[in-house]
mmCIF file of N, CA and C in Angstrom:
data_model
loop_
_atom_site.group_PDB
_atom_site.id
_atom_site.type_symbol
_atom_site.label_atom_id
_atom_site.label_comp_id
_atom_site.label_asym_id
_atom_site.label_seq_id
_atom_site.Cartn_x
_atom_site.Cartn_y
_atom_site.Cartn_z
ATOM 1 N N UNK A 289 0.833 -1.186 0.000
ATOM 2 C CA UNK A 289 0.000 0.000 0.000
ATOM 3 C C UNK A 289 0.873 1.243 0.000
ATOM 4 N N UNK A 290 0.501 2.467 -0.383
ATOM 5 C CA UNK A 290 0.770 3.939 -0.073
ATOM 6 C C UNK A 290 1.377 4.240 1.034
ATOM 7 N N UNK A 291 0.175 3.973 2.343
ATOM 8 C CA UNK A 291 0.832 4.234 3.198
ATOM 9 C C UNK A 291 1.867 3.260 4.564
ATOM 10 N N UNK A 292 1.627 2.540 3.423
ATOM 11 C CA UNK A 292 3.170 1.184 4.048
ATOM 12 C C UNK A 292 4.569 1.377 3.301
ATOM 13 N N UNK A 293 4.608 2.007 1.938
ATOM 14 C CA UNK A 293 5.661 2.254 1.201
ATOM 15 C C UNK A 293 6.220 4.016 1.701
ATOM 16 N N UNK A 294 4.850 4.584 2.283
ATOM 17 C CA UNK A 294 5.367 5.904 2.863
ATOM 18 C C UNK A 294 6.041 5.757 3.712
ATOM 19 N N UNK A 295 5.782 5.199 5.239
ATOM 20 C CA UNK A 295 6.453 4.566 6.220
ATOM 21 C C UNK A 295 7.493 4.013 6.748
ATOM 22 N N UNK A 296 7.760 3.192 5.395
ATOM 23 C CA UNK A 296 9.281 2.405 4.852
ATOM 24 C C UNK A 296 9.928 3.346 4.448
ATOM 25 N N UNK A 297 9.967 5.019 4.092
ATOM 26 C CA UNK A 297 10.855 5.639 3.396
ATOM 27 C C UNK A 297 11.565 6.492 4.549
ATOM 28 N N UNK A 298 9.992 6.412 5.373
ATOM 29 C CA UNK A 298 10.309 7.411 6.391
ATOM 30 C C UNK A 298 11.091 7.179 7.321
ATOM 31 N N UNK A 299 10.787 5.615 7.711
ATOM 32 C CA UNK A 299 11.807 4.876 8.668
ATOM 33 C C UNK A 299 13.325 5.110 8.176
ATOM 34 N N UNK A 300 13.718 5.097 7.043
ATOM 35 C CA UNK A 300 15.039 4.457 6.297
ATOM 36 C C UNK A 300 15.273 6.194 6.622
ATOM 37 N N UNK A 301 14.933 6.899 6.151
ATOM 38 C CA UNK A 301 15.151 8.672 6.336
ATOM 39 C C UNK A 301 15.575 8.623 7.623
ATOM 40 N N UNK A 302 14.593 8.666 8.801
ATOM 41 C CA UNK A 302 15.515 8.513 10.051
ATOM 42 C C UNK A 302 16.629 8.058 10.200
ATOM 43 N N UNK A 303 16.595 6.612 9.857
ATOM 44 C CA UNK A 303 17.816 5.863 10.636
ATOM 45 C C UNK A 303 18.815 6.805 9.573
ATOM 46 N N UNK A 304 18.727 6.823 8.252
ATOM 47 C CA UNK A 304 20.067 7.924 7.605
ATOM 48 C C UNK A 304 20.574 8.859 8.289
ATOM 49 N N UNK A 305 19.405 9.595 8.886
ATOM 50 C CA UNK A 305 19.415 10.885 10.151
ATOM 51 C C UNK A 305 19.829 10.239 10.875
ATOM 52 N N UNK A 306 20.189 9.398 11.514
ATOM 53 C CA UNK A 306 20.814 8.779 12.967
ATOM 54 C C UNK A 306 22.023 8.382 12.706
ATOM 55 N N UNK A 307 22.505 8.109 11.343
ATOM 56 C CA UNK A 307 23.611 8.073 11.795
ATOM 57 C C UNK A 307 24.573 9.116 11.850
ATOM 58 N N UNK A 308 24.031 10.297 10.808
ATOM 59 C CA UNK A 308 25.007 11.961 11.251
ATOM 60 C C UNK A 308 24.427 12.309 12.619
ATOM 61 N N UNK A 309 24.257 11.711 13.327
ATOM 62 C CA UNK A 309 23.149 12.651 14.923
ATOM 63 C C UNK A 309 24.456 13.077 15.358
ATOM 64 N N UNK A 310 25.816 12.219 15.477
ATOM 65 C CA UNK A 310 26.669 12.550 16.445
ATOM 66 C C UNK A 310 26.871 13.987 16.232
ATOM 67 N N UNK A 311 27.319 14.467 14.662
ATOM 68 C CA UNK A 311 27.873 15.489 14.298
ATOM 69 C C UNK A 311 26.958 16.902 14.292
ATOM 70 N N UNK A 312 25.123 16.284 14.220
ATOM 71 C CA UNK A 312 24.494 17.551 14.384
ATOM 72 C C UNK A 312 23.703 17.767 15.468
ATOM 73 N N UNK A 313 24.441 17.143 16.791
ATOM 74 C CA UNK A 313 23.464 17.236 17.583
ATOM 75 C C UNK A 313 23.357 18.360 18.346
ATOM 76 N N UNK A 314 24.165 19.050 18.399
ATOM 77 C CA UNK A 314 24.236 20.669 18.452
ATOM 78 C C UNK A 314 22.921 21.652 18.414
ATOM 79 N N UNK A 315 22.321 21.237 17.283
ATOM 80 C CA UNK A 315 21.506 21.913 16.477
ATOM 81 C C UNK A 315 20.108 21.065 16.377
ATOM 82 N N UNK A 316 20.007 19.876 17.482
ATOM 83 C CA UNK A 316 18.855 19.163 18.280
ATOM 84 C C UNK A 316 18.052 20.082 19.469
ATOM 85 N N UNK A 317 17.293 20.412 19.331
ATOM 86 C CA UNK A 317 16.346 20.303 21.233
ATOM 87 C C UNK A 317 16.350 18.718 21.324
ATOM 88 N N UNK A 318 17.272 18.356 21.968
ATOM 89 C CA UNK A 318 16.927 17.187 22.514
ATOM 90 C C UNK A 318 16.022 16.754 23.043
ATOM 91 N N UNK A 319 15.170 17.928 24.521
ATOM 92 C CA UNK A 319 14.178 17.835 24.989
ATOM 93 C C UNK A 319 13.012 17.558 24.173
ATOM 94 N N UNK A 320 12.667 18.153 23.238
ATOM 95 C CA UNK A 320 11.630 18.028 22.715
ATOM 96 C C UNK A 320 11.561 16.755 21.434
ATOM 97 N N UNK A 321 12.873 16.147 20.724
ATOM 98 C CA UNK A 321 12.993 14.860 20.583
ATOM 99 C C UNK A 321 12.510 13.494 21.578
ATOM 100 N N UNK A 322 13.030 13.673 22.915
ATOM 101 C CA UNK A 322 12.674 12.718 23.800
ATOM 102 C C UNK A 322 11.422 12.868 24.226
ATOM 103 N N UNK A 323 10.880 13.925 24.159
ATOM 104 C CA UNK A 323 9.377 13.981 24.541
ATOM 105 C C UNK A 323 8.822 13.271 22.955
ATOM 106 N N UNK A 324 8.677 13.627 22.009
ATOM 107 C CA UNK A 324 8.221 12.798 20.560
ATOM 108 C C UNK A 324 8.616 11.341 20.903
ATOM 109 N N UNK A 325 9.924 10.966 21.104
ATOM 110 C CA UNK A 325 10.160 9.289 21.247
ATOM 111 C C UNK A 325 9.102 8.842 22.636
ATOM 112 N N UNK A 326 9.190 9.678 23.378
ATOM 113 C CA UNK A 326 8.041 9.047 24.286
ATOM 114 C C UNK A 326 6.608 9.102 24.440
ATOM 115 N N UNK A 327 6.122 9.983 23.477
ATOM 116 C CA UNK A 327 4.777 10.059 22.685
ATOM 117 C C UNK A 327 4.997 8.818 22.102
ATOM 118 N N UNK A 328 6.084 8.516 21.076
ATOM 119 C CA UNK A 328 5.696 7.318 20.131
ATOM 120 C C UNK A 328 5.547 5.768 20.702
ATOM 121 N N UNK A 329 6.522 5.849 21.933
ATOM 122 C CA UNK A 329 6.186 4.719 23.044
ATOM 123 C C UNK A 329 4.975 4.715 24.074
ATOM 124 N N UNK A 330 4.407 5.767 24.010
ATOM 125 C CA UNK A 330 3.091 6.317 25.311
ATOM 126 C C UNK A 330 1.843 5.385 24.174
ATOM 127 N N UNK A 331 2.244 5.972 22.983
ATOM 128 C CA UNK A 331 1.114 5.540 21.937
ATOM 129 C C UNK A 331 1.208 3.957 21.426
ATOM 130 N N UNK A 332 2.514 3.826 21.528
ATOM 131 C CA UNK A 332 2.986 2.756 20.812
ATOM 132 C C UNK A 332 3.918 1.404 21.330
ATOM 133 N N UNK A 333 3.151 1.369 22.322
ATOM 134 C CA UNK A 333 4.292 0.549 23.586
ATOM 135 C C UNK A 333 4.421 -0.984 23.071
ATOM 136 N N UNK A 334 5.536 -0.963 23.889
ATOM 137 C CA UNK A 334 6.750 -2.416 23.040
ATOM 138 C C UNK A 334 5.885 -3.289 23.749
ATOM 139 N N UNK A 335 5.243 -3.492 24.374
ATOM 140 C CA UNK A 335 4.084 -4.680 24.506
ATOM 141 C C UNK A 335 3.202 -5.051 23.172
ATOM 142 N N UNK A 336 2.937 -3.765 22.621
ATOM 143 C CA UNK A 336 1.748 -3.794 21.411
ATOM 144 C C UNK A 336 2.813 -4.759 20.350
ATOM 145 N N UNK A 337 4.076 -4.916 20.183
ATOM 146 C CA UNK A 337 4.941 -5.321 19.160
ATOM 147 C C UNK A 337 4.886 -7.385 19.638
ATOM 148 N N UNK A 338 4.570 -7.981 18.550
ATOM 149 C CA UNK A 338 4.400 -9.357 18.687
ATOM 150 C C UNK A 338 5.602 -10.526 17.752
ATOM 151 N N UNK A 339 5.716 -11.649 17.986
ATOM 152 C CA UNK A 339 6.254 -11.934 17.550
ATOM 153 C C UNK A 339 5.813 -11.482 15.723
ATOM 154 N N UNK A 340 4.768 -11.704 15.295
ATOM 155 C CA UNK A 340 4.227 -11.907 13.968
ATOM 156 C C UNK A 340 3.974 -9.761 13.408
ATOM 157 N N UNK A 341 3.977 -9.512 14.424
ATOM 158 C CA UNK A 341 3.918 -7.406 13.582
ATOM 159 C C UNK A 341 5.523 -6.826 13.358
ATOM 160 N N UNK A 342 5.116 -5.963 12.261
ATOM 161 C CA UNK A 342 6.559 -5.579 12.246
ATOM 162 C C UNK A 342 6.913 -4.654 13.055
ATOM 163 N N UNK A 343 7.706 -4.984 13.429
ATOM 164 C CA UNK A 343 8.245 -3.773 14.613
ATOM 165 C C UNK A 343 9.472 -3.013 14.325
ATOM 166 N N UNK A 344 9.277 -2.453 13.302
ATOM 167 C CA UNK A 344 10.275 -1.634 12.924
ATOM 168 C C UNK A 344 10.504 -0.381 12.866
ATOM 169 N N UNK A 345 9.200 0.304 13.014
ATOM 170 C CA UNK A 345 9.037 1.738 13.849
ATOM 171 C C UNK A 345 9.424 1.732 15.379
ATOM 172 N N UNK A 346 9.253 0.533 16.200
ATOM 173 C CA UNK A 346 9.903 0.645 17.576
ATOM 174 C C UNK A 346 11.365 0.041 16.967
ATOM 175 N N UNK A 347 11.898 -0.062 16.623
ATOM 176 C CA UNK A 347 13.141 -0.307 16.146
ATOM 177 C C UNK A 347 14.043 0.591 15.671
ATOM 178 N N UNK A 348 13.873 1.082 15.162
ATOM 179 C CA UNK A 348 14.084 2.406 14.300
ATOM 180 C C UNK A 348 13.863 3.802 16.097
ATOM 181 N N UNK A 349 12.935 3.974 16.362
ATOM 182 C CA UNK A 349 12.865 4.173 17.884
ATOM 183 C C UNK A 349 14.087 3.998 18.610
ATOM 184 N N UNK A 350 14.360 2.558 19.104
ATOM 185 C CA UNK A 350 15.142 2.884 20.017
ATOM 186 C C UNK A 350 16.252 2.687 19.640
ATOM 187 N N UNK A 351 16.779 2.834 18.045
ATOM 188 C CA UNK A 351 18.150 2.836 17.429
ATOM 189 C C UNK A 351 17.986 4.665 17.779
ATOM 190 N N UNK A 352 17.338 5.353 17.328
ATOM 191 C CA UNK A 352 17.671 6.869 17.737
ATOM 192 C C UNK A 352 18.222 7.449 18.868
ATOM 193 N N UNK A 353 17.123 6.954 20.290
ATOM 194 C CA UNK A 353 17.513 6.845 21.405
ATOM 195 C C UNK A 353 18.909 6.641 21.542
ATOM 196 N N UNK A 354 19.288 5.311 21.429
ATOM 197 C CA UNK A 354 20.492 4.634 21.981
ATOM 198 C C UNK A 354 21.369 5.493 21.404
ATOM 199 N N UNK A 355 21.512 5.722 19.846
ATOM 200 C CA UNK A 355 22.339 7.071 19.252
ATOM 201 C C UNK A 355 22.632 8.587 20.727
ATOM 202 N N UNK A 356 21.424 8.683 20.725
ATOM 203 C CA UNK A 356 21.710 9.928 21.194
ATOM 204 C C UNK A 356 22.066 9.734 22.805
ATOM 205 N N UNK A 357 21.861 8.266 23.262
ATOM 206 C CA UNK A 357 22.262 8.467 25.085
ATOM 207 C C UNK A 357 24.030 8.049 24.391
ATOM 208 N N UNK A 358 24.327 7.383 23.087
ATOM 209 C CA UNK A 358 25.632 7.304 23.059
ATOM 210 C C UNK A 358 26.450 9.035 22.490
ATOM 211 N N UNK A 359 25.771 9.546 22.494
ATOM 212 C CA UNK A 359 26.201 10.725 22.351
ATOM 213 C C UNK A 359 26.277 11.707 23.430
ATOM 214 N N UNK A 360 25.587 11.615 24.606
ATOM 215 C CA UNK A 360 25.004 12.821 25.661
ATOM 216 C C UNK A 360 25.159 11.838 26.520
ATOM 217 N N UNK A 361 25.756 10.640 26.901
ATOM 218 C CA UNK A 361 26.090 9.937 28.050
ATOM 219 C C UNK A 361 24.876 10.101 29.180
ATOM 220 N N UNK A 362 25.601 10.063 30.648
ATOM 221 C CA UNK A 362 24.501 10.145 31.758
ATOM 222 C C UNK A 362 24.005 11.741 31.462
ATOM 223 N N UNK A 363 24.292 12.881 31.003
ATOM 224 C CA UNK A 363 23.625 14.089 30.710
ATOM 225 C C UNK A 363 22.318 13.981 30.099
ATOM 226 N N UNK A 364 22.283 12.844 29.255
ATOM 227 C CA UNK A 364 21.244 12.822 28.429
ATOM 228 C C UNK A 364 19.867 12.703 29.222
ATOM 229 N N UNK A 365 19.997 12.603 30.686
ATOM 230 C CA UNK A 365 18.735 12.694 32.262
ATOM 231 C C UNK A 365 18.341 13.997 32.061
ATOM 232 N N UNK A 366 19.400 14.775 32.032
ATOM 233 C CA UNK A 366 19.276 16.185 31.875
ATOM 234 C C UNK A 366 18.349 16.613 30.949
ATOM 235 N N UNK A 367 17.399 16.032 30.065
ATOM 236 C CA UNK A 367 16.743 16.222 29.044
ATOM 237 C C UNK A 367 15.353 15.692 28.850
ATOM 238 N N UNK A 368 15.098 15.531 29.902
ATOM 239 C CA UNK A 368 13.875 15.083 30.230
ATOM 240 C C UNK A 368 12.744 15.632 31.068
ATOM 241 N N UNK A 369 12.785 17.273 30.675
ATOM 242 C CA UNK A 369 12.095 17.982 31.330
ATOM 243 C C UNK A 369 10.759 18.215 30.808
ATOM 244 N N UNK A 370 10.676 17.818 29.589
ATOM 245 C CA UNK A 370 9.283 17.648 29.040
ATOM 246 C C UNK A 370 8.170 16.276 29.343
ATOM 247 N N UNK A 371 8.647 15.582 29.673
ATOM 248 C CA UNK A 371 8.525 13.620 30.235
ATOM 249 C C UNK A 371 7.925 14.136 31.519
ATOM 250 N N UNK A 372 6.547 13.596 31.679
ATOM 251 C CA UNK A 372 6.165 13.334 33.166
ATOM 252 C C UNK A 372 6.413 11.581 34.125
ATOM 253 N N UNK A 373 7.557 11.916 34.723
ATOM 254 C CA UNK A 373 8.322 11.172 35.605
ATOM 255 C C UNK A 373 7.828 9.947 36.447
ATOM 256 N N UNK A 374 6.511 10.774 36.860
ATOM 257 C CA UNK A 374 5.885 9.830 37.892
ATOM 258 C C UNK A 374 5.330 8.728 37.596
ATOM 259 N N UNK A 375 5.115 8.267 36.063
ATOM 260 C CA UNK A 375 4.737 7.147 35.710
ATOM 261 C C UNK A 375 5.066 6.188 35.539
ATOM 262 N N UNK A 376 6.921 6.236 34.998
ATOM 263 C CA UNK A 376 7.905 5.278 34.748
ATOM 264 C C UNK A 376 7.450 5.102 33.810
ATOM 265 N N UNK A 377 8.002 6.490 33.046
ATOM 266 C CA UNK A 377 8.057 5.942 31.294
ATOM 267 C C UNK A 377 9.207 4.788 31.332
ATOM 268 N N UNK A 378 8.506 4.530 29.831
ATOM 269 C CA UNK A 378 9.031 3.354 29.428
ATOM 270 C C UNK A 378 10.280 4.114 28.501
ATOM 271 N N UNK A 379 10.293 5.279 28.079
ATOM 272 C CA UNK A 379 11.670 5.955 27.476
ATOM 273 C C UNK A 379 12.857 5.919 28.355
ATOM 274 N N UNK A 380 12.434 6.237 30.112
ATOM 275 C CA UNK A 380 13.166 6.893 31.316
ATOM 276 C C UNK A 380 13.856 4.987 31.570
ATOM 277 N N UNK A 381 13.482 3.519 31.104
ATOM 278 C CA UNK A 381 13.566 2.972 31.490
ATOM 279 C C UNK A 381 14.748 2.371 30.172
ATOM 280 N N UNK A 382 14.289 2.782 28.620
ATOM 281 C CA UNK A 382 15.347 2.574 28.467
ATOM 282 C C UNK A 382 16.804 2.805 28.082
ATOM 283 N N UNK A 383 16.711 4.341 28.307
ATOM 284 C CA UNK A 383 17.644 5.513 28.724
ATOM 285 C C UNK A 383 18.268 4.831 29.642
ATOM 286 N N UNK A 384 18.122 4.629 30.591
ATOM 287 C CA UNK A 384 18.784 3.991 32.347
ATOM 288 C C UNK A 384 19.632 2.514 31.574
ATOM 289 N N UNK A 385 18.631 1.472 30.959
ATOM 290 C CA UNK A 385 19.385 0.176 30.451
ATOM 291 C C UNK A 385 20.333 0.527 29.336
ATOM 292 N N UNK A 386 19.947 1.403 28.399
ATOM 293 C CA UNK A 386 21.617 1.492 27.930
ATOM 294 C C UNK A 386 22.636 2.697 28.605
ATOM 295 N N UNK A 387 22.717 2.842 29.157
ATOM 296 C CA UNK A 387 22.898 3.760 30.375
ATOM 297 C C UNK A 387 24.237 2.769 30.818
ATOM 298 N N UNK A 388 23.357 1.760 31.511
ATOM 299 C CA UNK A 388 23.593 0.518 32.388
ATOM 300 C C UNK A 388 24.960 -0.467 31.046
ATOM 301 N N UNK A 389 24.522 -0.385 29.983
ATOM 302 C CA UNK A 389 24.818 -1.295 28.636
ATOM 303 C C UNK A 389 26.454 -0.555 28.501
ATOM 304 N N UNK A 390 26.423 1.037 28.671
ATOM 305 C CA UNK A 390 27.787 1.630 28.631
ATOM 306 C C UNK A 390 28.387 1.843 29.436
ATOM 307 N N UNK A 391 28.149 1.296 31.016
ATOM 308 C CA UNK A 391 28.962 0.626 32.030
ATOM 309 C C UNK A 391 28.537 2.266 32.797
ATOM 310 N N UNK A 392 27.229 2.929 33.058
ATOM 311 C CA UNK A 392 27.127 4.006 33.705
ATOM 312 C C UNK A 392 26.146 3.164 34.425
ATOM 313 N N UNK A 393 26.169 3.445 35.875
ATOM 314 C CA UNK A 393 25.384 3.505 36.915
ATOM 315 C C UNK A 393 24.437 4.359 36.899
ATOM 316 N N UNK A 394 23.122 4.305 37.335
ATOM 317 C CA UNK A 394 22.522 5.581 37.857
ATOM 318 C C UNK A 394 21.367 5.197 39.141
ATOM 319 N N UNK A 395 20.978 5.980 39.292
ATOM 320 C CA UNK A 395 19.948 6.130 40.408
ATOM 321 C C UNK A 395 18.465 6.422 40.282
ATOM 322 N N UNK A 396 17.619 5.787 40.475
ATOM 323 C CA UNK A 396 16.068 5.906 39.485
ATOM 324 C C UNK A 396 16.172 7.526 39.936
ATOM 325 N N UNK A 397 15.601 8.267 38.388
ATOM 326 C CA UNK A 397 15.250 9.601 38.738
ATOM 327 C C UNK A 397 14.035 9.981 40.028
ATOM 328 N N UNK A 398 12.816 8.651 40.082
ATOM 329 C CA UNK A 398 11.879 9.458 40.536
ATOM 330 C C UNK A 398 11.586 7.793 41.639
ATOM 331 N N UNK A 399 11.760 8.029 42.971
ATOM 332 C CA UNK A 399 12.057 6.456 43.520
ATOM 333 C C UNK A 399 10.868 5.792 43.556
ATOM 334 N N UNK A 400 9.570 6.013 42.936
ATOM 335 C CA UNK A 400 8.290 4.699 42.096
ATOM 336 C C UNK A 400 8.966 4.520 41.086
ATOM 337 N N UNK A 401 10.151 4.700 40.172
ATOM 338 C CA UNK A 401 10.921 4.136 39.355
ATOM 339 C C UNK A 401 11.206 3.345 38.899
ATOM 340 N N UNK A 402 10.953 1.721 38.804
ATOM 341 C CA UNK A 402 11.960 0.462 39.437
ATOM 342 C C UNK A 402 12.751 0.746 38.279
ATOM 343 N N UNK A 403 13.984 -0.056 38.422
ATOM 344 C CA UNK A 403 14.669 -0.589 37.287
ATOM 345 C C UNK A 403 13.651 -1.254 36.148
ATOM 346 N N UNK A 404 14.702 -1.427 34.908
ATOM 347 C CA UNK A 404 14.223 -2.484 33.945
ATOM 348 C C UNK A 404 13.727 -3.696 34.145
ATOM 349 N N UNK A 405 12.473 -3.954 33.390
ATOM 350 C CA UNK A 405 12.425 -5.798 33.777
ATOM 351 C C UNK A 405 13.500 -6.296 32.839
ATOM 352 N N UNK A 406 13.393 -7.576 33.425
ATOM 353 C CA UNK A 406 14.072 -8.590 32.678
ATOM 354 C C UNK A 406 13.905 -8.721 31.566
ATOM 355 N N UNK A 407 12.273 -8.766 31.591
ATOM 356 C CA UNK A 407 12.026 -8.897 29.773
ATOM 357 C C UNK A 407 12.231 -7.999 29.273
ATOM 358 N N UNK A 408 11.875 -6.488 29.599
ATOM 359 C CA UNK A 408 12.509 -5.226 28.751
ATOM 360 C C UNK A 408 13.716 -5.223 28.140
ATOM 361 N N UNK A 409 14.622 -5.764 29.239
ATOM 362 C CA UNK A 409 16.381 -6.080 28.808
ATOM 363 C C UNK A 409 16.148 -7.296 28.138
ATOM 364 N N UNK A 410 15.577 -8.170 28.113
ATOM 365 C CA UNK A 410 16.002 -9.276 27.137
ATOM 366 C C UNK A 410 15.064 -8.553 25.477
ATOM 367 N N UNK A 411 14.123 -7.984 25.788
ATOM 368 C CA UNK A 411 13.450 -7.655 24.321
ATOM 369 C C UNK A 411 14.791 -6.583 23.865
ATOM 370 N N UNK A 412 15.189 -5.609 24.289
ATOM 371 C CA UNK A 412 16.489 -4.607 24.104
ATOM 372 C C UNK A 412 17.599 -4.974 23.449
ATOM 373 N N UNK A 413 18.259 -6.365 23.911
ATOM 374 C CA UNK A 413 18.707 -7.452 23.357
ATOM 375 C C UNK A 413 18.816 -8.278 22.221
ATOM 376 N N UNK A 414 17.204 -8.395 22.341
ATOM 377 C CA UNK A 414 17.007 -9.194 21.050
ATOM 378 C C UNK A 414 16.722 -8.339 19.611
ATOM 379 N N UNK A 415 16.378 -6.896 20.158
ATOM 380 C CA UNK A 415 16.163 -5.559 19.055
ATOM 381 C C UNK A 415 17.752 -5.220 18.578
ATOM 382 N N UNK A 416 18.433 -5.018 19.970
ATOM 383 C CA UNK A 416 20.130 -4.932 18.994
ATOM 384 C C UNK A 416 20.544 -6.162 17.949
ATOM 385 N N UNK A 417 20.304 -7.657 18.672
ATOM 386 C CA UNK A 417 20.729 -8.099 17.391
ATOM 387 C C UNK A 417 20.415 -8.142 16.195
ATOM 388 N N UNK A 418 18.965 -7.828 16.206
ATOM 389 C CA UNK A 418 18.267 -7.750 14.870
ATOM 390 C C UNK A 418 19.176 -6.119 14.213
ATOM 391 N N UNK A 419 19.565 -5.249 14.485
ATOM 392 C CA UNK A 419 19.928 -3.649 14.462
ATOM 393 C C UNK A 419 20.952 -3.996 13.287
#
């Protein structure tokens, strides 16, 4: 269809955009990026993704993410002033696991926080190797 071949262009456009992020991230509101990635997870949560759907818009997702916490390290907390906290987004959770993935510690921002589940980190896992 139209709007499955639109989708596919748009995805591939991003990830092209992700991979210059290092060099233009300058010229990002980050804040208001991480608030959009967590609209697209608020709307679009990695539960809804099955073995049999394509999940390549959450893929494409948290290849951006991971780009940009590998760019803005533990600062990249610092950017989450648009994100309401108290819910334990699922962005704030996997910010913290690759966080955790580049050998940084942290401390739940908001302590109803928990860490990652298991399965979050094993689905995270199984999305890099597919990456």
């Amino acid at each position: 269809t139209d709007a499955g071949k639109f989708t596919e262009l748009v995805l591939k456009c991003l990830l092209k955009l992700t991979k210059a992020l290092a060099a233009s991230v300058e010229e990002i509101d980050i804040d208001v990026l991480l608030y959009d990635l967590h609209q697209f997870l608020t709307t679009h949560p990695p539960s809804k993704y099955t073995k049999d759907s394509d999940d390549r818009p959450l893929r494409t997702v948290k290849t951006i993410l991971n780009e940009i916490v590998k760019v803005r390290g533990v600062s990249i907390r610092d950017h989450l002033s648009r994100i309401p906290l108290d819910k334990g987004p699922v962005i704030v959770q996997y910010i913290d696991l690759m966080l955790k993935n580049m050998g940084v510690e942290t401390t739940p921002l908001v302590a109803s926080i928990a860490a990652p589940s298991a399965s979050l980190e094993s689905r995270i896992a199984a999305a890099r190797a597919q990456v």
